[in-house]
Coordinates of C-alpha atoms in Angstrom, one line a residue:
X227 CA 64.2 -4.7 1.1
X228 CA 61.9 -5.5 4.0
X229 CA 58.5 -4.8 3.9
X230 CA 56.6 -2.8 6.9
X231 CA 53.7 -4.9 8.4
X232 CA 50.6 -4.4 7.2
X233 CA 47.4 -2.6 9.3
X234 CA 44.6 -4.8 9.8
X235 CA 42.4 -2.4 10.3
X236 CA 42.6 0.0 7.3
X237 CA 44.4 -3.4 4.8
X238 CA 47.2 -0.8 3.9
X239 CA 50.7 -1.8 2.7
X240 CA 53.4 0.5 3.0
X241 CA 56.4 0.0 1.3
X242 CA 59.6 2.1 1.6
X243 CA 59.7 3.3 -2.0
X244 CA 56.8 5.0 -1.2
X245 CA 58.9 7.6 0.8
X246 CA 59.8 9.2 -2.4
X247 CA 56.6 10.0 -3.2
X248 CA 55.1 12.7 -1.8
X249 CA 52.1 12.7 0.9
X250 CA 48.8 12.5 -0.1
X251 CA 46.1 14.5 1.5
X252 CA 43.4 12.9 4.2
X253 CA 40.8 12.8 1.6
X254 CA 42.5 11.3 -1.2
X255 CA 44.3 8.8 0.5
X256 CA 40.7 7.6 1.7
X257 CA 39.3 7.1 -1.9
X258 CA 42.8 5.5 -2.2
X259 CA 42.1 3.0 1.2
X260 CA 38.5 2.4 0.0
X261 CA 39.1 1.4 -3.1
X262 CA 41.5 -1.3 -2.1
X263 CA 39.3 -2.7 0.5
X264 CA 37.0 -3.7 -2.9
X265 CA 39.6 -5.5 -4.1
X266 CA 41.0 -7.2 -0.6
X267 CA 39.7 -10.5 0.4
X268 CA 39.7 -9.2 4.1
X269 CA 36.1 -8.7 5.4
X270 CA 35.5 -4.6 6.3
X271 CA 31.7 -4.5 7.6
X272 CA 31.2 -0.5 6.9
X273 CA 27.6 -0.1 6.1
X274 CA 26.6 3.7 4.8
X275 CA 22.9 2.8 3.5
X276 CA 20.3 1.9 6.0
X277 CA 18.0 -1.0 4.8
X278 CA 14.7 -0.4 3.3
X279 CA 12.6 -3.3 3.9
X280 CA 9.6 -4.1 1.6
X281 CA 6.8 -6.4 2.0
X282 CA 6.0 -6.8 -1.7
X283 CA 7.2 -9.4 -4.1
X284 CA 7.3 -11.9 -1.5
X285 CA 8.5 -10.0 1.1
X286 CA 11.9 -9.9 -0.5
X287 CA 14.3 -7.4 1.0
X288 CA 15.4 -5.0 -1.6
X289 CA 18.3 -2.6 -1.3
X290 CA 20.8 -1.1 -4.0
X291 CA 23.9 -2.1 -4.6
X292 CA 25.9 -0.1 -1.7
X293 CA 29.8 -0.1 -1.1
X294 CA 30.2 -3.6 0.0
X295 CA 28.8 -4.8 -3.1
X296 CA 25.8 -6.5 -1.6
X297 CA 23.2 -6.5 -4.5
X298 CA 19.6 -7.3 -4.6
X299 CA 19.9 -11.2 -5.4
X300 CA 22.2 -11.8 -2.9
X301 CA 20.0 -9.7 0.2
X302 CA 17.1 -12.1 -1.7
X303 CA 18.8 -15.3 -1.0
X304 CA 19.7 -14.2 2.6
X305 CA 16.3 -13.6 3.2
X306 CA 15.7 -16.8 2.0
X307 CA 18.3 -18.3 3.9
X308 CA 16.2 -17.4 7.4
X309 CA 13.0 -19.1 6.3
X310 CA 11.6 -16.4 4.5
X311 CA 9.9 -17.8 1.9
X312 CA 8.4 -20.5 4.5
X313 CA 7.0 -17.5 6.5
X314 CA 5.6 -15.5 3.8
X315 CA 3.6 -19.0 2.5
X316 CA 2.6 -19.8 6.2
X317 CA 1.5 -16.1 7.3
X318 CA 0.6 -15.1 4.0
X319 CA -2.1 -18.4 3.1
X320 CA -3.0 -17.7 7.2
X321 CA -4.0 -13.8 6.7
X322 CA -5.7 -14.1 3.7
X323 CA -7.8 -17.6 4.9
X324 CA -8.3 -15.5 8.1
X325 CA -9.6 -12.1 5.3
X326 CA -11.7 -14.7 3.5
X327 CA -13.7 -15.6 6.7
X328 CA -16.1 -12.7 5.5
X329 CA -17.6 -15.1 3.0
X330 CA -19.1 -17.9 5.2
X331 CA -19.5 -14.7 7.9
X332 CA -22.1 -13.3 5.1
X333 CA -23.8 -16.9 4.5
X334 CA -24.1 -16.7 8.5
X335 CA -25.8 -13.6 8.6
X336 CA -28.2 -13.7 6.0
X337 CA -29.2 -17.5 7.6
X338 CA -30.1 -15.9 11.0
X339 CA -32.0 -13.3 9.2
X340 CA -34.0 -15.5 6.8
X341 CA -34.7 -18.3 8.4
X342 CA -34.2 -17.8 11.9
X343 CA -35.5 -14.3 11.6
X344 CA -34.0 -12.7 14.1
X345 CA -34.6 -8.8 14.8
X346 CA -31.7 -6.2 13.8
X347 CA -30.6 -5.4 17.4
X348 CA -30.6 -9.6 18.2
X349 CA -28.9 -10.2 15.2
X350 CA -25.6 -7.9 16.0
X351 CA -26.4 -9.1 19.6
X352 CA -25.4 -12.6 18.2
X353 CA -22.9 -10.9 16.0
X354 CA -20.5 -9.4 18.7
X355 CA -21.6 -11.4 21.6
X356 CA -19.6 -14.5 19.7
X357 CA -16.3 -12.5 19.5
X358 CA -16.0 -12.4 23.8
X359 CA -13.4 -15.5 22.7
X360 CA -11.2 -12.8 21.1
X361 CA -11.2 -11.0 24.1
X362 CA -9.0 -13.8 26.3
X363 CA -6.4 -12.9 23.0
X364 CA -3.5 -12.2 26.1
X365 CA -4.0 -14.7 27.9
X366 CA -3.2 -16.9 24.2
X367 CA -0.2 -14.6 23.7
X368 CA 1.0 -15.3 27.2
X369 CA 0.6 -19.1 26.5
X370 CA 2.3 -19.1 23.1
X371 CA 5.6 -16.5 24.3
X372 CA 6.4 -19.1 27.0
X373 CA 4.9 -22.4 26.8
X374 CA 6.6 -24.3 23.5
X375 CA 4.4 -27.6 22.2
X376 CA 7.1 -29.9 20.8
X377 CA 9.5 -28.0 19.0
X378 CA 8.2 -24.3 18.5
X379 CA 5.7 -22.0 20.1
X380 CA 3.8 -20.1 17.0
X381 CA 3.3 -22.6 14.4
X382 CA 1.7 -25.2 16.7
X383 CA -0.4 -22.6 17.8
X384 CA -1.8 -21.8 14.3
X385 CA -2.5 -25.0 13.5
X386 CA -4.4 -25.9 16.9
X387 CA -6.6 -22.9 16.0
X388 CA -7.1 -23.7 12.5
X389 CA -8.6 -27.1 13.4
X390 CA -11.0 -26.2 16.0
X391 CA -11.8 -23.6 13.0
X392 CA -12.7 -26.8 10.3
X393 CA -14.4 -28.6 13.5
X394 CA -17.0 -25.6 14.1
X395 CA -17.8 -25.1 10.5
X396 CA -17.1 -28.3 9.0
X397 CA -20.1 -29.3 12.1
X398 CA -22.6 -26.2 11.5
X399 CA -22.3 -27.6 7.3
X400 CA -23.0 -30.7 7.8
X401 CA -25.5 -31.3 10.4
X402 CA -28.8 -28.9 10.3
X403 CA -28.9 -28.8 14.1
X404 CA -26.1 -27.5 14.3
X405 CA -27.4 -24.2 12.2
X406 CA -31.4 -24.0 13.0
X407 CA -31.3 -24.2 16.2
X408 CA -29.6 -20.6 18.0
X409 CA -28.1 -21.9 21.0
X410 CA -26.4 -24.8 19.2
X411 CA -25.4 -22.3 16.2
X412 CA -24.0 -19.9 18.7
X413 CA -21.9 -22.7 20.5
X414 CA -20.2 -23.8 17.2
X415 CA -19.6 -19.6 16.0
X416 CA -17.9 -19.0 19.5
X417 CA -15.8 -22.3 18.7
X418 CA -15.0 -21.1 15.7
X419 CA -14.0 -17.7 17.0
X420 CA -11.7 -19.2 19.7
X421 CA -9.9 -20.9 16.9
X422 CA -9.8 -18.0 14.8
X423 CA -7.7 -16.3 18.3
X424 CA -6.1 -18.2 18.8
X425 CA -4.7 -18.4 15.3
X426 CA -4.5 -14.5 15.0
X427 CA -2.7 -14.4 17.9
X428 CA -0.1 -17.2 16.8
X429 CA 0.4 -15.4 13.5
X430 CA 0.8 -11.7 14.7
X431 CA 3.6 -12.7 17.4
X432 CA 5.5 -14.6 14.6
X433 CA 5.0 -11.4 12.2
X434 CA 6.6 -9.3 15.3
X435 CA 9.3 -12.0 16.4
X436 CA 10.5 -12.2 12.8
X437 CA 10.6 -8.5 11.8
X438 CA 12.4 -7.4 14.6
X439 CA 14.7 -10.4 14.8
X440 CA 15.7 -9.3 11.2
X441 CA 15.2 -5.5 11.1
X442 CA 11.9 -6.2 8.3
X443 CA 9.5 -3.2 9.3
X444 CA 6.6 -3.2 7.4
X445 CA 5.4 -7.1 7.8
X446 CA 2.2 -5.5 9.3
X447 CA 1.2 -4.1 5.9
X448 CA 1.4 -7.4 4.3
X449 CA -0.3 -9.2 6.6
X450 CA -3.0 -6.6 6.1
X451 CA -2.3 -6.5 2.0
X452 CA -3.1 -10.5 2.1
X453 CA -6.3 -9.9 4.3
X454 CA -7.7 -7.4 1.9
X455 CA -6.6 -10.1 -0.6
X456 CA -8.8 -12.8 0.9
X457 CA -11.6 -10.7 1.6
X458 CA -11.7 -9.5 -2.2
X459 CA -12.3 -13.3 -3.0
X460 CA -14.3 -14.3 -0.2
X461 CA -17.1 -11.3 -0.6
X462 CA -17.1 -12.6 -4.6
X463 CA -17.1 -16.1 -3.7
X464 CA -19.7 -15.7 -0.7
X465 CA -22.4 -13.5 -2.8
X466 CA -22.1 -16.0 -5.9
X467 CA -22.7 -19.1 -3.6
X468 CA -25.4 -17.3 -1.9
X469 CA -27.1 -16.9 -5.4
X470 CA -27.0 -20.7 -6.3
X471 CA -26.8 -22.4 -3.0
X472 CA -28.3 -23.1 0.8
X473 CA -25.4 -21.1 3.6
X474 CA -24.4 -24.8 4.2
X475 CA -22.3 -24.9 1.4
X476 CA -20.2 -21.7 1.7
X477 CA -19.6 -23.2 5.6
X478 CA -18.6 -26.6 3.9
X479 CA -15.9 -24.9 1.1
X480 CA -14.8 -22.5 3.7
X481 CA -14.2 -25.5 5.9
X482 CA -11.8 -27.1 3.1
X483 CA -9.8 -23.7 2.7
X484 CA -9.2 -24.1 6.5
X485 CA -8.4 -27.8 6.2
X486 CA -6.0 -26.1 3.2
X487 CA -4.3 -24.2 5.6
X488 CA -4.1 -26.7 8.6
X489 CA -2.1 -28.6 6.0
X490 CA 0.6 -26.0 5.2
X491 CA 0.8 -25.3 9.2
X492 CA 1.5 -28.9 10.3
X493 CA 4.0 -29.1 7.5
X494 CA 5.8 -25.7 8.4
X495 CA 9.0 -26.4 10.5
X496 CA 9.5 -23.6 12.9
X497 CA 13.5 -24.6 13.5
X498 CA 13.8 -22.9 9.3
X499 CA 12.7 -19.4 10.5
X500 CA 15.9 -18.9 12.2
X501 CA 14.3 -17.4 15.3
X502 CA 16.0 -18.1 19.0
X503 CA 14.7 -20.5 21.4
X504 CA 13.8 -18.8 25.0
X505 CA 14.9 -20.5 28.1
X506 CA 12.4 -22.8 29.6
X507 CA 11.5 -23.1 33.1
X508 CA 10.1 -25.9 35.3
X509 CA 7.5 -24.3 36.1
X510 CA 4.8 -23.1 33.7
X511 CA 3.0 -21.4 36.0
X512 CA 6.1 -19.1 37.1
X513 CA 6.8 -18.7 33.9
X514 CA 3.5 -17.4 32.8
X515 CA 3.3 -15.1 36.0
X516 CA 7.0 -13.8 34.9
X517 CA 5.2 -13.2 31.2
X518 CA 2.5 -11.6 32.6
X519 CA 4.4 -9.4 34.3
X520 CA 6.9 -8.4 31.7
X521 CA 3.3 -7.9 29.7
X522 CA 2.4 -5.3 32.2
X523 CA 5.6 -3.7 32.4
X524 CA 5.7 -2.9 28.5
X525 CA 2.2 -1.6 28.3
X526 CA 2.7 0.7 31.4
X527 CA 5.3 2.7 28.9
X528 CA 3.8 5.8 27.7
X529 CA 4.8 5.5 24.3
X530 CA 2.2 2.3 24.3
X531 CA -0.5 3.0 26.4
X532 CA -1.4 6.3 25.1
X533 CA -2.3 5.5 21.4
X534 CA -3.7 2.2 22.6
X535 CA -6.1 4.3 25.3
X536 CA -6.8 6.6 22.4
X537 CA -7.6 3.4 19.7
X538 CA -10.0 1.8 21.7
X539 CA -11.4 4.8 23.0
X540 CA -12.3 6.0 19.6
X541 CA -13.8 2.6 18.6
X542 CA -16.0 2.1 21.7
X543 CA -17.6 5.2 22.2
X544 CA -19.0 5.0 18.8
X545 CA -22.5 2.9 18.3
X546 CA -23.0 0.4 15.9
X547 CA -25.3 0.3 13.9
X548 CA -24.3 -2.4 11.5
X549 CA -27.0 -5.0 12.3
X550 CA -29.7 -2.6 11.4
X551 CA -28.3 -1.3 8.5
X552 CA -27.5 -5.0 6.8
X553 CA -31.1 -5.6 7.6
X554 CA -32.5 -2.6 6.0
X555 CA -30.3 -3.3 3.3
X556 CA -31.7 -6.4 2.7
X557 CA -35.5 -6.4 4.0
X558 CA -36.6 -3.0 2.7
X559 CA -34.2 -2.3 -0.3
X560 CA -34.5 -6.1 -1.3
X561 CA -31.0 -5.8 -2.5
X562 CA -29.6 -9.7 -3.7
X563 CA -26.8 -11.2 -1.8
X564 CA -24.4 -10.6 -5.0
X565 CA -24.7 -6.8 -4.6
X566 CA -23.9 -6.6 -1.0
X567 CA -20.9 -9.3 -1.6
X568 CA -19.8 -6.9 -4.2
X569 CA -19.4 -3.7 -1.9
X570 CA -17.5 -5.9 0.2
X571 CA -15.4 -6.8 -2.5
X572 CA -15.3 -2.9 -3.7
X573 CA -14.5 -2.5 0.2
X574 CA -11.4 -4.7 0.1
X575 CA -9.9 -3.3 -2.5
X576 CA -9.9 -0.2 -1.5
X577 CA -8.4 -1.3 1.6
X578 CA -5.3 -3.3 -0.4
X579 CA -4.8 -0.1 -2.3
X580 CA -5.0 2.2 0.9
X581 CA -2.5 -0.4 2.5
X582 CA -0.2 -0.6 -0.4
X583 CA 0.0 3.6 -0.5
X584 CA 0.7 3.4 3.7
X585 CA 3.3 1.2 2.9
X586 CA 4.9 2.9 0.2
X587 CA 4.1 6.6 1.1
X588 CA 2.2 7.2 4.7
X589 CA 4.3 5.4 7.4
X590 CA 7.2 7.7 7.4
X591 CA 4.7 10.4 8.1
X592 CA 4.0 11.7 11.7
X593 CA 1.1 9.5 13.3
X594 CA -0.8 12.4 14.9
X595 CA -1.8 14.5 11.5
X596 CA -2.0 11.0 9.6
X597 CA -4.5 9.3 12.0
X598 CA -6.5 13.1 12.7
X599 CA -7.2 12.8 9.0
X600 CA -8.6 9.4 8.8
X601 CA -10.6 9.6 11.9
X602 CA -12.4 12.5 10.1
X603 CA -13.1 10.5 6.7
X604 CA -14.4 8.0 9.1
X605 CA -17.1 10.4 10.5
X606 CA -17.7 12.0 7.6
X607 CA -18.1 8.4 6.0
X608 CA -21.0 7.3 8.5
X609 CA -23.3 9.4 6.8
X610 CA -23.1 7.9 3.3
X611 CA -25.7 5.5 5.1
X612 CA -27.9 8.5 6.2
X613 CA -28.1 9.6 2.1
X614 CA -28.9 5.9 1.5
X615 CA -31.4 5.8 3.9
X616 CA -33.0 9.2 2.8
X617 CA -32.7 8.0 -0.5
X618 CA -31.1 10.9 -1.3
X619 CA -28.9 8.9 -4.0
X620 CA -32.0 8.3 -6.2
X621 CA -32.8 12.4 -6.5
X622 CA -29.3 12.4 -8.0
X623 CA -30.0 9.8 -10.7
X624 CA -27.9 6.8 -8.6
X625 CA -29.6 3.8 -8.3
X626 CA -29.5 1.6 -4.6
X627 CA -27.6 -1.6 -6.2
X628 CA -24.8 1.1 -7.6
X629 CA -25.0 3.6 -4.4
X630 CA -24.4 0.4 -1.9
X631 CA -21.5 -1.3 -4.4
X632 CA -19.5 2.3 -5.0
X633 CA -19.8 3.6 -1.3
X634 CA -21.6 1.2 1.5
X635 CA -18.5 -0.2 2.9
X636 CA -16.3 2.9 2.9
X637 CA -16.9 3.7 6.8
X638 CA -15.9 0.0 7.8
X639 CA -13.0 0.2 5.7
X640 CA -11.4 3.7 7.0
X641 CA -12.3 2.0 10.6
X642 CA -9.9 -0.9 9.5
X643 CA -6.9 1.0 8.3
X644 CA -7.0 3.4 11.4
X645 CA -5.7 0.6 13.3
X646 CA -2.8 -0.4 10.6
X647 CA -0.3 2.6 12.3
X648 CA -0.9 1.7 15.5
X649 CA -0.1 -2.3 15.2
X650 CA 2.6 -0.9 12.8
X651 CA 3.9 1.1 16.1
X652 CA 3.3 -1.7 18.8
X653 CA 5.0 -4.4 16.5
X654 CA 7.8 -2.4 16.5
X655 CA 8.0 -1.3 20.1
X656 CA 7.4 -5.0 21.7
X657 CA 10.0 -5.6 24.0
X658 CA 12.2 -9.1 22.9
X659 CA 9.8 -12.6 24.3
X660 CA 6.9 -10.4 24.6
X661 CA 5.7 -10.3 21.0
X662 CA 2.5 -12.4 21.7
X663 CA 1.8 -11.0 24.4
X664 CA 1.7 -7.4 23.5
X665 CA 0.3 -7.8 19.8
X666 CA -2.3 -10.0 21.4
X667 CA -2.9 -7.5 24.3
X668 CA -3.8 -4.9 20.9
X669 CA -6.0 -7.4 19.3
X670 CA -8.1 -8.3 22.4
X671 CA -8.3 -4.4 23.3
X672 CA -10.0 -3.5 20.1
X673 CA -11.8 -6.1 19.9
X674 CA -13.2 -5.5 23.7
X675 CA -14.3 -2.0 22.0
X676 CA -16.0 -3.1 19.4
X677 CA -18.1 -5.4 21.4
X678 CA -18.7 -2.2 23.5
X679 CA -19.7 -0.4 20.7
X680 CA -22.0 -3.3 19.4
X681 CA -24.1 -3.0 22.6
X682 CA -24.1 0.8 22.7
X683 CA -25.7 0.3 19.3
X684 CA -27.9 -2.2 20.0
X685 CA -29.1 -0.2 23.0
X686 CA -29.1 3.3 20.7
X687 CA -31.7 0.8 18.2
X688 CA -33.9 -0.2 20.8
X689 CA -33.8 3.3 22.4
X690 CA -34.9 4.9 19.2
X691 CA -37.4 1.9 18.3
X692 CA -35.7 0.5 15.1
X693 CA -36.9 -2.9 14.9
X694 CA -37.5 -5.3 11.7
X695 CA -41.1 -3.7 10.9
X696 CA -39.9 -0.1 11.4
X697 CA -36.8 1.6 10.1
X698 CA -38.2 5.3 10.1
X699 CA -35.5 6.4 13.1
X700 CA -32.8 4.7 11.6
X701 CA -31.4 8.2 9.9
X702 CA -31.8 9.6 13.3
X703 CA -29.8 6.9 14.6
X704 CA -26.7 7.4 12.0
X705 CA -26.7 11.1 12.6
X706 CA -26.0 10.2 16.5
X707 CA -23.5 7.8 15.2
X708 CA -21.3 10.1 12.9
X709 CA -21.2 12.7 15.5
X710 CA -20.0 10.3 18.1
X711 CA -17.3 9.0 15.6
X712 CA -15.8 13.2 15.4
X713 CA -15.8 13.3 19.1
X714 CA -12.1 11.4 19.5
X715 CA -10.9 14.6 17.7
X716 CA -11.2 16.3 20.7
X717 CA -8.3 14.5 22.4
X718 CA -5.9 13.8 19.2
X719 CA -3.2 14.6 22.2
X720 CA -3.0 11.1 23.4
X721 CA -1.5 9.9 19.9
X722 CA 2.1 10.3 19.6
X723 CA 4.1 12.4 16.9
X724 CA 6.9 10.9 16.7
X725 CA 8.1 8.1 14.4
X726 CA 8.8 4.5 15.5
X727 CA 11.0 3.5 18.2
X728 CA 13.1 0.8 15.8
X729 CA 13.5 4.0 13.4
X730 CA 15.1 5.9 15.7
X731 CA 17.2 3.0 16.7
X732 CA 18.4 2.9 13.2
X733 CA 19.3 6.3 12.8
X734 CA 21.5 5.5 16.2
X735 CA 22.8 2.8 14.0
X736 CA 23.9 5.6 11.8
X737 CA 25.3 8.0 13.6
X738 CA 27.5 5.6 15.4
X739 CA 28.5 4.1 12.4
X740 CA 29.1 7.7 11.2
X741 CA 31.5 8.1 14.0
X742 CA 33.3 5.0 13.3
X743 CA 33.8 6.1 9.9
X744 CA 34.8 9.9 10.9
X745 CA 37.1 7.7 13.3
X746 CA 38.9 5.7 10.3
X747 CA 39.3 8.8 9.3
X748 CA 41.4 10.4 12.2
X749 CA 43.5 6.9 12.0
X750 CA 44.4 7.6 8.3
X751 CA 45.6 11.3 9.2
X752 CA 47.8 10.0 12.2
X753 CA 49.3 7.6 9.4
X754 CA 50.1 10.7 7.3
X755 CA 51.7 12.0 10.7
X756 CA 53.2 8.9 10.7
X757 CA 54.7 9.0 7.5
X758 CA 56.1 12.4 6.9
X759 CA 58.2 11.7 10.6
X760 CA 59.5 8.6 9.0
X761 CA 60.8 10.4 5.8
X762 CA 61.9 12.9 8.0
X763 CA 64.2 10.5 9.8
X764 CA 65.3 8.9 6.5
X765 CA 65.9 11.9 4.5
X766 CA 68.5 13.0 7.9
X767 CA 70.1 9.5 7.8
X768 CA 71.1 10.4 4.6

């Protein structure tokens, strides 16, 4: 008897002796189709679960077992397959070097203050002055989207920035006039800095590229998971060191973990990451005044300039008083290095936890209501250095050492996390070939507005007289601060409430395949049609 051909489409075989039987409905004969497919060796791509990236357990993508029988191990080795594990060693070692930085940062500080003895408002005039490199972080981006050194235009990058890193404080460690004399020390920090940039800017376009290449939303909570990481072990390696040994030393060992990673980025191969080389030009120059261009065109959309105006808004018009507080800290409260490397420890732990719950918990919430409620711990935050100063802690029994461990570093932290939603947003809104360019454009903003707020505190100090001989204004000067920190409340408008733009490409994703499916289904039932003609036509032959 000859067989009927069979449908590509739907892997059915229909057989004449079927004719006898009688039709089956629409739904069952679905099951029926589906459950044949399983066993088929022809490839049917219908995919009913959407993916749910993670960034833990080594940024492995986990998703259940769904019915194309694609399980956990096997999404695992596909992630491995596009360089995964090479990405998570070279972006994970480079956030969590780039966290630790806090530890020779701390040596730095309490060297300008001891023996240089610089006053509080010079000392965050040095502070934030140094970080003008980070500003130039676009024009790095622009360099690093469209201008390829060898074969790949990230990792070079990194590793570029890492070495002037190990020059600038490999230098300040070993020779002593590199670090006692001010202008010299500020040459080397602001070398160091520009590496750091250019570093930053290297890694973040490489997180975007690769998340969006691959669908993996949520890379920007790792990279801030590993930070937290490294500034956990930097703050308890930076306040032992300070205990036992000169600031040269923690600049020499944190030149080694930089000479660490410099060795992991020369030995990364790009070409495994699976990422698509951009056309190249003859011109540079066109091609970074077509990148510049593309660079205004994204951040001219609403959905990116208006949290980005409201981010650096809310960070600049706030004074900083951070200078003066470190040196009260330290001058009048004679507290030991150890106990302010602990808070910062305490400090980064709470920020890996506060990550970790954003990651598993907070970013599917609407950014408006989310960032309205941190903005007010931040405020609210600022004046746990008002009770210190007061000394309010010890009518309540608590000593300084415990107050400054438990709560000093709170406000810094809350300012920290603010900003994980909106890179979050922006990583997932940049526009193909723009990715360093638009992640660096966010990094150089906020870091324009924290210099901005550095000098607005510097001039707030010197306004109220707070100088190294006399802190008695400095509670005054907190009071300003936490009241200027509520004030971006007032225009919460400007931060969006909806989710994601790549979410709500995936729910696209959905619905169409939803309609292909609903589709099949309209095939099937013509099949039924179909069928009960033919057996019409057969039962009238006979």
């Amino acid at each position: 008897m000859e067989r009927i051909m069979i449908n590509p489409l739907l892997s059915v075989q229909n057989s004449p002796t079927k004719f006898l039987k009688p039709p089956l409905s629409s739904l069952h004969r679905q099951k029926q189709l589906q459950e044949r497919r399983s066993n088929n060796n022809t490839l049917f791509m219908v995919e009913t679960k959407p993916r749910r990236a993670t960034t833990l357990a080594c940024l492995s993508i986990r998703r259940r077992r769904n019915n194309n029988g694609v399980s956990e191990f096997e999404e695992t080795a596909r992630f491995e397959q596009v360089g995964g594990k090479g990405i998570s060693v070279l972006c994970g070692l480079g956030y969590w070097v780039q966290g630790s930085r806090c530890f020779p940062w701390l040596a730095l500080n309490f060297h300008m203050v001891h023996s240089l003895a610089l006053q509080p408002s010079t000392l965050q005039l040095v502070q934030y002055s140094c970080s003008l490199p980070m500003v130039a972080k676009p024009l790095y981006g622009v360099l690093s989207d469209v201008l390829y050194i060898g074969s790949g235009r990230r990792v070079p990058y990194i590793a570029i920035g890492v070495f002037l890193q190990v020059l600038a404080w490999g230098s300040m460690g070993m020779f002593q006039g590199a670090r006692e004399v001010l202008p010299s020390l500020v040459a080397f920090v602001l070398l160091s800095n520009l590496g750091a940039s250019i570093t930053e800017v290297a890694k973040d376009a490489l997180v975007a590229e690769y998340g969006l290449r691959y669908r993996i939303n949520g890379l920007q909570s790792f990279a801030l998971m590993a930070s937290a990481a490294g500034g956990v072990l930097g703050n308890l390696l930076g306040g032992y060191l300070l205990l036992t040994t000169p600031p040269k030393i923690s600049f020499l060992v944190f030149a080694g973990l930089l000479s660490l990673q410099l060795v992991v980025s020369l030995s990364s191969k790009e070409e495994s990451f699976g990422l698509p080389r951009i056309a190249e030009t003859s011109s540079v120059l066109e091609s970074v005044k077509t990148q510049i261009s593309n660079l205004k065109e994204a951040i001219q959309a609403d959905e990116i300039s208006q949290p980005l105006i409201w981010a650096v808004v809310s960070i600049a018009m706030v004074p900083l008083l951070s200078g003066s507080v470190f040196c009260y800290q330290t001058q009048v409260l004679n507290l030991d290095p150890s106990v302010i490397g602990m808070s910062k420890v305490i400090g980064q732990l709470m920020l890996l936890c506060l990550t970790v719950v954003y990651d598993r918990y907070l970013k599917t919430l609407p950014m408006r209501p989310l960032v309205h409620i941190i903005q007010l711990l931040y405020g609210l935050s600022i004046l746990l250095d008002f009770i210190l100063v007061k000394q309010i802690n010890l009518g309540f029994g608590i000593s300084n050492e415990i107050y400054v461990l438990c709560f000093s570093s709170l406000a810094e932290i809350l300012a920290q996390f603010k900003i994980l939603p909106f890179a979050v947003r922006l990583a997932s809104m940049c526009p193909q070939g723009c990715e360093g360019s638009v992640t660096s454009f966010l990094a150089s903003t906020l870091c324009l507005s924290q210099i901005v707020s550095a000098f607005l505190g510097v001039g707030l100090a010197n306004l109220i007289g707070i100088t190294s001989s006399n802190y008695s204004n400095l509670s005054s000067g907190i009071l300003i601060q936490s009241l200027a920190a509520l004030m971006p409340l007032c225009f919460m408008h400007f931060v969006p409430m909806s989710e994601p733009v790549i979410e709500k490409e995936r729910k696209r994703g959905i619905s169409k395949r939803s309609r292909r499916n609903r589709r099949v289904g309209r095939v099937v039932d013509k099949e039924n049609v179909d069928y009960r003609r033919e057996r019409e036509s057969e039962e009238a032959q006979r």
